[in-house]
Amino acid sequence: MLLDPSVVYQVYVEDCEVCCNPIELHPRFEEQELMSFEATSIEQ
């Protein structure tokens, strides 16, 4: 997975590489350094 450190806070959905279920991703950057990362299943 590639993340863009030029965007401070991002939210996007990507399919899991293992099970193909959707995952909502929340990376947060400060000065282009990853400060936090949260991944939540949004399987229906």
PDB file of N, CA, C and O in Angstrom:
ATOM      1  N   MET A   1       0.846  -1.162   0.000  1.00  0.00           N
ATOM      2  CA  MET A   1       0.000   0.000   0.000  1.00  0.00           C
ATOM      3  C   MET A   1       0.900   1.236   0.000  1.00  0.00           C
ATOM      4  O   MET A   1       1.859   1.313   0.755  1.00  0.00           O
ATOM      5  N   LEU A   2       0.575   2.165  -0.861  1.00  0.00           N
ATOM      6  CA  LEU A   2       1.317   3.420  -0.924  1.00  0.00           C
ATOM      7  C   LEU A   2       0.479   4.535  -0.312  1.00  0.00           C
ATOM      8  O   LEU A   2      -0.701   4.664  -0.611  1.00  0.00           O
ATOM      9  N   LEU A   3       1.105   5.325   0.540  1.00  0.00           N
ATOM     10  CA  LEU A   3       0.439   6.458   1.177  1.00  0.00           C
ATOM     11  C   LEU A   3       1.123   7.740   0.744  1.00  0.00           C
ATOM     12  O   LEU A   3       2.338   7.767   0.543  1.00  0.00           O
ATOM     13  N   ASP A   4       0.350   8.812   0.606  1.00  0.00           N
ATOM     14  CA  ASP A   4       0.884  10.106   0.188  1.00  0.00           C
ATOM     15  C   ASP A   4       1.127  10.976   1.416  1.00  0.00           C
ATOM     16  O   ASP A   4       0.177  11.490   2.010  1.00  0.00           O
ATOM     17  N   PRO A   5       2.374  11.175   1.839  1.00  0.00           N
ATOM     18  CA  PRO A   5       2.651  11.958   3.038  1.00  0.00           C
ATOM     19  C   PRO A   5       2.435  13.457   2.875  1.00  0.00           C
ATOM     20  O   PRO A   5       2.504  14.195   3.849  1.00  0.00           O
ATOM     21  N   SER A   6       2.148  13.927   1.662  1.00  0.00           N
ATOM     22  CA  SER A   6       1.905  15.359   1.467  1.00  0.00           C
ATOM     23  C   SER A   6       0.507  15.774   1.919  1.00  0.00           C
ATOM     24  O   SER A   6       0.231  16.964   2.072  1.00  0.00           O
ATOM     25  N   VAL A   7      -0.380  14.792   2.152  1.00  0.00           N
ATOM     26  CA  VAL A   7      -1.737  15.066   2.639  1.00  0.00           C
ATOM     27  C   VAL A   7      -1.770  14.689   4.118  1.00  0.00           C
ATOM     28  O   VAL A   7      -1.549  13.538   4.480  1.00  0.00           O
ATOM     29  N   VAL A   8      -2.046  15.671   4.985  1.00  0.00           N
ATOM     30  CA  VAL A   8      -1.940  15.466   6.430  1.00  0.00           C
ATOM     31  C   VAL A   8      -2.877  14.376   6.938  1.00  0.00           C
ATOM     32  O   VAL A   8      -2.461  13.484   7.663  1.00  0.00           O
ATOM     33  N   TYR A   9      -4.154  14.429   6.587  1.00  0.00           N
ATOM     34  CA  TYR A   9      -5.122  13.435   7.056  1.00  0.00           C
ATOM     35  C   TYR A   9      -5.879  12.900   5.862  1.00  0.00           C
ATOM     36  O   TYR A   9      -6.366  13.675   5.051  1.00  0.00           O
ATOM     37  N   GLN A  10      -5.961  11.587   5.763  1.00  0.00           N
ATOM     38  CA  GLN A  10      -6.610  10.955   4.620  1.00  0.00           C
ATOM     39  C   GLN A  10      -7.606   9.912   5.106  1.00  0.00           C
ATOM     40  O   GLN A  10      -7.427   9.319   6.159  1.00  0.00           O
ATOM     41  N   VAL A  11      -8.632   9.691   4.315  1.00  0.00           N
ATOM     42  CA  VAL A  11      -9.585   8.603   4.540  1.00  0.00           C
ATOM     43  C   VAL A  11      -9.873   8.001   3.175  1.00  0.00           C
ATOM     44  O   VAL A  11     -10.241   8.719   2.253  1.00  0.00           O
ATOM     45  N   TYR A  12      -9.652   6.713   3.049  1.00  0.00           N
ATOM     46  CA  TYR A  12     -10.000   6.065   1.797  1.00  0.00           C
ATOM     47  C   TYR A  12     -10.281   4.594   2.031  1.00  0.00           C
ATOM     48  O   TYR A  12      -9.979   4.047   3.096  1.00  0.00           O
ATOM     49  N   VAL A  13     -10.866   3.945   1.033  1.00  0.00           N
ATOM     50  CA  VAL A  13     -11.258   2.540   1.119  1.00  0.00           C
ATOM     51  C   VAL A  13     -10.410   1.749   0.136  1.00  0.00           C
ATOM     52  O   VAL A  13     -10.213   2.163  -1.003  1.00  0.00           O
ATOM     53  N   GLU A  14      -9.906   0.625   0.608  1.00  0.00           N
ATOM     54  CA  GLU A  14      -9.108  -0.264  -0.225  1.00  0.00           C
ATOM     55  C   GLU A  14      -9.509  -1.697   0.098  1.00  0.00           C
ATOM     56  O   GLU A  14      -9.842  -2.004   1.237  1.00  0.00           O
ATOM     57  N   ASP A  15      -9.470  -2.565  -0.889  1.00  0.00           N
ATOM     58  CA  ASP A  15      -9.783  -3.972  -0.649  1.00  0.00           C
ATOM     59  C   ASP A  15      -8.595  -4.670  -0.001  1.00  0.00           C
ATOM     60  O   ASP A  15      -7.449  -4.445  -0.388  1.00  0.00           O
ATOM     61  N   CYS A  16      -8.887  -5.527   0.965  1.00  0.00           N
ATOM     62  CA  CYS A  16      -7.867  -6.326   1.631  1.00  0.00           C
ATOM     63  C   CYS A  16      -7.187  -7.234   0.607  1.00  0.00           C
ATOM     64  O   CYS A  16      -7.853  -7.879  -0.211  1.00  0.00           O
ATOM     65  N   GLU A  17      -5.865  -7.301   0.640  1.00  0.00           N
ATOM     66  CA  GLU A  17      -5.119  -8.131  -0.299  1.00  0.00           C
ATOM     67  C   GLU A  17      -5.305  -9.619  -0.030  1.00  0.00           C
ATOM     68  O   GLU A  17      -5.060 -10.444  -0.898  1.00  0.00           O
ATOM     69  N   VAL A  18      -5.748  -9.975   1.175  1.00  0.00           N
ATOM     70  CA  VAL A  18      -5.907 -11.382   1.550  1.00  0.00           C
ATOM     71  C   VAL A  18      -7.336 -11.860   1.302  1.00  0.00           C
ATOM     72  O   VAL A  18      -7.564 -12.851   0.615  1.00  0.00           O
ATOM     73  N   CYS A  19      -8.317 -11.137   1.848  1.00  0.00           N
ATOM     74  CA  CYS A  19      -9.702 -11.617   1.789  1.00  0.00           C
ATOM     75  C   CYS A  19     -10.589 -10.833   0.820  1.00  0.00           C
ATOM     76  O   CYS A  19     -11.744 -11.179   0.617  1.00  0.00           O
ATOM     77  N   CYS A  20     -10.070  -9.751   0.248  1.00  0.00           N
ATOM     78  CA  CYS A  20     -10.777  -8.901  -0.723  1.00  0.00           C
ATOM     79  C   CYS A  20     -11.944  -8.115  -0.140  1.00  0.00           C
ATOM     80  O   CYS A  20     -12.712  -7.499  -0.876  1.00  0.00           O
ATOM     81  N   ASN A  21     -12.125  -8.107   1.171  1.00  0.00           N
ATOM     82  CA  ASN A  21     -13.170  -7.298   1.800  1.00  0.00           C
ATOM     83  C   ASN A  21     -12.692  -5.852   1.899  1.00  0.00           C
ATOM     84  O   ASN A  21     -11.494  -5.594   2.059  1.00  0.00           O
ATOM     85  N   PRO A  22     -13.603  -4.874   1.842  1.00  0.00           N
ATOM     86  CA  PRO A  22     -13.200  -3.470   1.916  1.00  0.00           C
ATOM     87  C   PRO A  22     -12.748  -3.077   3.323  1.00  0.00           C
ATOM     88  O   PRO A  22     -13.294  -3.525   4.324  1.00  0.00           O
ATOM     89  N   ILE A  23     -11.733  -2.218   3.353  1.00  0.00           N
ATOM     90  CA  ILE A  23     -11.174  -1.700   4.606  1.00  0.00           C
ATOM     91  C   ILE A  23     -11.093  -0.182   4.483  1.00  0.00           C
ATOM     92  O   ILE A  23     -10.610   0.342   3.471  1.00  0.00           O
ATOM     93  N   GLU A  24     -11.571   0.530   5.506  1.00  0.00           N
ATOM     94  CA  GLU A  24     -11.455   1.989   5.538  1.00  0.00           C
ATOM     95  C   GLU A  24     -10.149   2.334   6.241  1.00  0.00           C
ATOM     96  O   GLU A  24      -9.903   1.889   7.361  1.00  0.00           O
ATOM     97  N   LEU A  25      -9.319   3.125   5.583  1.00  0.00           N
ATOM     98  CA  LEU A  25      -7.993   3.470   6.091  1.00  0.00           C
ATOM     99  C   LEU A  25      -7.933   4.932   6.488  1.00  0.00           C
ATOM    100  O   LEU A  25      -8.468   5.799   5.785  1.00  0.00           O
ATOM    101  N   HIS A  26      -7.268   5.195   7.631  1.00  0.00           N
ATOM    102  CA  HIS A  26      -7.135   6.554   8.165  1.00  0.00           C
ATOM    103  C   HIS A  26      -5.675   6.817   8.549  1.00  0.00           C
ATOM    104  O   HIS A  26      -5.319   6.737   9.720  1.00  0.00           O
ATOM    105  N   PRO A  27      -4.814   7.146   7.584  1.00  0.00           N
ATOM    106  CA  PRO A  27      -3.448   7.543   7.950  1.00  0.00           C
ATOM    107  C   PRO A  27      -3.400   9.036   8.273  1.00  0.00           C
ATOM    108  O   PRO A  27      -4.162   9.831   7.704  1.00  0.00           O
ATOM    109  N   ARG A  28      -2.515   9.420   9.209  1.00  0.00           N
ATOM    110  CA  ARG A  28      -2.325  10.836   9.553  1.00  0.00           C
ATOM    111  C   ARG A  28      -0.826  11.122   9.573  1.00  0.00           C
ATOM    112  O   ARG A  28      -0.057  10.383  10.184  1.00  0.00           O
ATOM    113  N   PHE A  29      -0.433  12.191   8.917  1.00  0.00           N
ATOM    114  CA  PHE A  29       0.970  12.567   8.809  1.00  0.00           C
ATOM    115  C   PHE A  29       1.224  13.907   9.464  1.00  0.00           C
ATOM    116  O   PHE A  29       0.347  14.767   9.512  1.00  0.00           O
ATOM    117  N   GLU A  30       2.439  14.090   9.971  1.00  0.00           N
ATOM    118  CA  GLU A  30       2.942  15.390  10.429  1.00  0.00           C
ATOM    119  C   GLU A  30       4.334  15.539   9.860  1.00  0.00           C
ATOM    120  O   GLU A  30       5.184  14.648  10.051  1.00  0.00           O
ATOM    121  N   GLU A  31       4.567  16.641   9.149  1.00  0.00           N
ATOM    122  CA  GLU A  31       5.859  16.903   8.512  1.00  0.00           C
ATOM    123  C   GLU A  31       6.317  15.691   7.698  1.00  0.00           C
ATOM    124  O   GLU A  31       7.461  15.270   7.777  1.00  0.00           O
ATOM    125  N   GLN A  32       5.388  15.111   6.953  1.00  0.00           N
ATOM    126  CA  GLN A  32       5.582  13.975   6.067  1.00  0.00           C
ATOM    127  C   GLN A  32       6.049  12.710   6.784  1.00  0.00           C
ATOM    128  O   GLN A  32       6.623  11.813   6.189  1.00  0.00           O
ATOM    129  N   GLU A  33       5.768  12.617   8.081  1.00  0.00           N
ATOM    130  CA  GLU A  33       6.057  11.409   8.855  1.00  0.00           C
ATOM    131  C   GLU A  33       4.732  10.818   9.328  1.00  0.00           C
ATOM    132  O   GLU A  33       3.875  11.531   9.841  1.00  0.00           O
ATOM    133  N   LEU A  34       4.568   9.513   9.166  1.00  0.00           N
ATOM    134  CA  LEU A  34       3.339   8.843   9.585  1.00  0.00           C
ATOM    135  C   LEU A  34       3.224   8.881  11.101  1.00  0.00           C
ATOM    136  O   LEU A  34       4.083   8.372  11.814  1.00  0.00           O
ATOM    137  N   MET A  35       2.157   9.515  11.607  1.00  0.00           N
ATOM    138  CA  MET A  35       1.957   9.653  13.050  1.00  0.00           C
ATOM    139  C   MET A  35       0.950   8.646  13.591  1.00  0.00           C
ATOM    140  O   MET A  35       1.070   8.183  14.709  1.00  0.00           O
ATOM    141  N   SER A  36      -0.061   8.323  12.785  1.00  0.00           N
ATOM    142  CA  SER A  36      -1.034   7.321  13.218  1.00  0.00           C
ATOM    143  C   SER A  36      -1.651   6.654  11.997  1.00  0.00           C
ATOM    144  O   SER A  36      -1.626   7.213  10.901  1.00  0.00           O
ATOM    145  N   PHE A  37      -2.158   5.458  12.214  1.00  0.00           N
ATOM    146  CA  PHE A  37      -2.766   4.687  11.135  1.00  0.00           C
ATOM    147  C   PHE A  37      -3.855   3.817  11.736  1.00  0.00           C
ATOM    148  O   PHE A  37      -3.609   3.109  12.710  1.00  0.00           O
ATOM    149  N   GLU A  38      -5.036   3.899  11.173  1.00  0.00           N
ATOM    150  CA  GLU A  38      -6.160   3.093  11.644  1.00  0.00           C
ATOM    151  C   GLU A  38      -6.802   2.417  10.431  1.00  0.00           C
ATOM    152  O   GLU A  38      -6.984   3.047   9.395  1.00  0.00           O
ATOM    153  N   ALA A  39      -7.103   1.134  10.564  1.00  0.00           N
ATOM    154  CA  ALA A  39      -7.766   0.385   9.496  1.00  0.00           C
ATOM    155  C   ALA A  39      -8.981  -0.295  10.106  1.00  0.00           C
ATOM    156  O   ALA A  39      -8.875  -0.985  11.118  1.00  0.00           O
ATOM    157  N   THR A  40     -10.148  -0.086   9.486  1.00  0.00           N
ATOM    158  CA  THR A  40     -11.391  -0.637   9.988  1.00  0.00           C
ATOM    159  C   THR A  40     -12.110  -1.392   8.893  1.00  0.00           C
ATOM    160  O   THR A  40     -12.287  -0.879   7.781  1.00  0.00           O
ATOM    161  N   SER A  41     -12.543  -2.614   9.201  1.00  0.00           N
ATOM    162  CA  SER A  41     -13.300  -3.388   8.236  1.00  0.00           C
ATOM    163  C   SER A  41     -14.665  -2.750   8.035  1.00  0.00           C
ATOM    164  O   SER A  41     -15.322  -2.348   8.988  1.00  0.00           O
ATOM    165  N   ILE A  42     -15.088  -2.646   6.785  1.00  0.00           N
ATOM    166  CA  ILE A  42     -16.420  -2.123   6.506  1.00  0.00           C
ATOM    167  C   ILE A  42     -17.226  -3.166   5.751  1.00  0.00           C
ATOM    168  O   ILE A  42     -18.114  -2.844   4.974  1.00  0.00           O
ATOM    169  N   GLU A  43     -16.912  -4.429   6.027  1.00  0.00           N
ATOM    170  CA  GLU A  43     -17.617  -5.534   5.400  1.00  0.00           C
ATOM    171  C   GLU A  43     -19.096  -5.476   5.761  1.00  0.00           C
ATOM    172  O   GLU A  43     -19.467  -5.216   6.896  1.00  0.00           O
ATOM    173  N   GLN A  44     -19.940  -5.728   4.787  1.00  0.00           N
ATOM    174  CA  GLN A  44     -21.380  -5.650   5.025  1.00  0.00           C
ATOM    175  C   GLN A  44     -21.963  -6.997   5.281  1.00  0.00           C
ATOM    176  O   GLN A  44     -21.540  -7.997   4.905  1.00  0.00           O
TER     177      GLN A  44
END
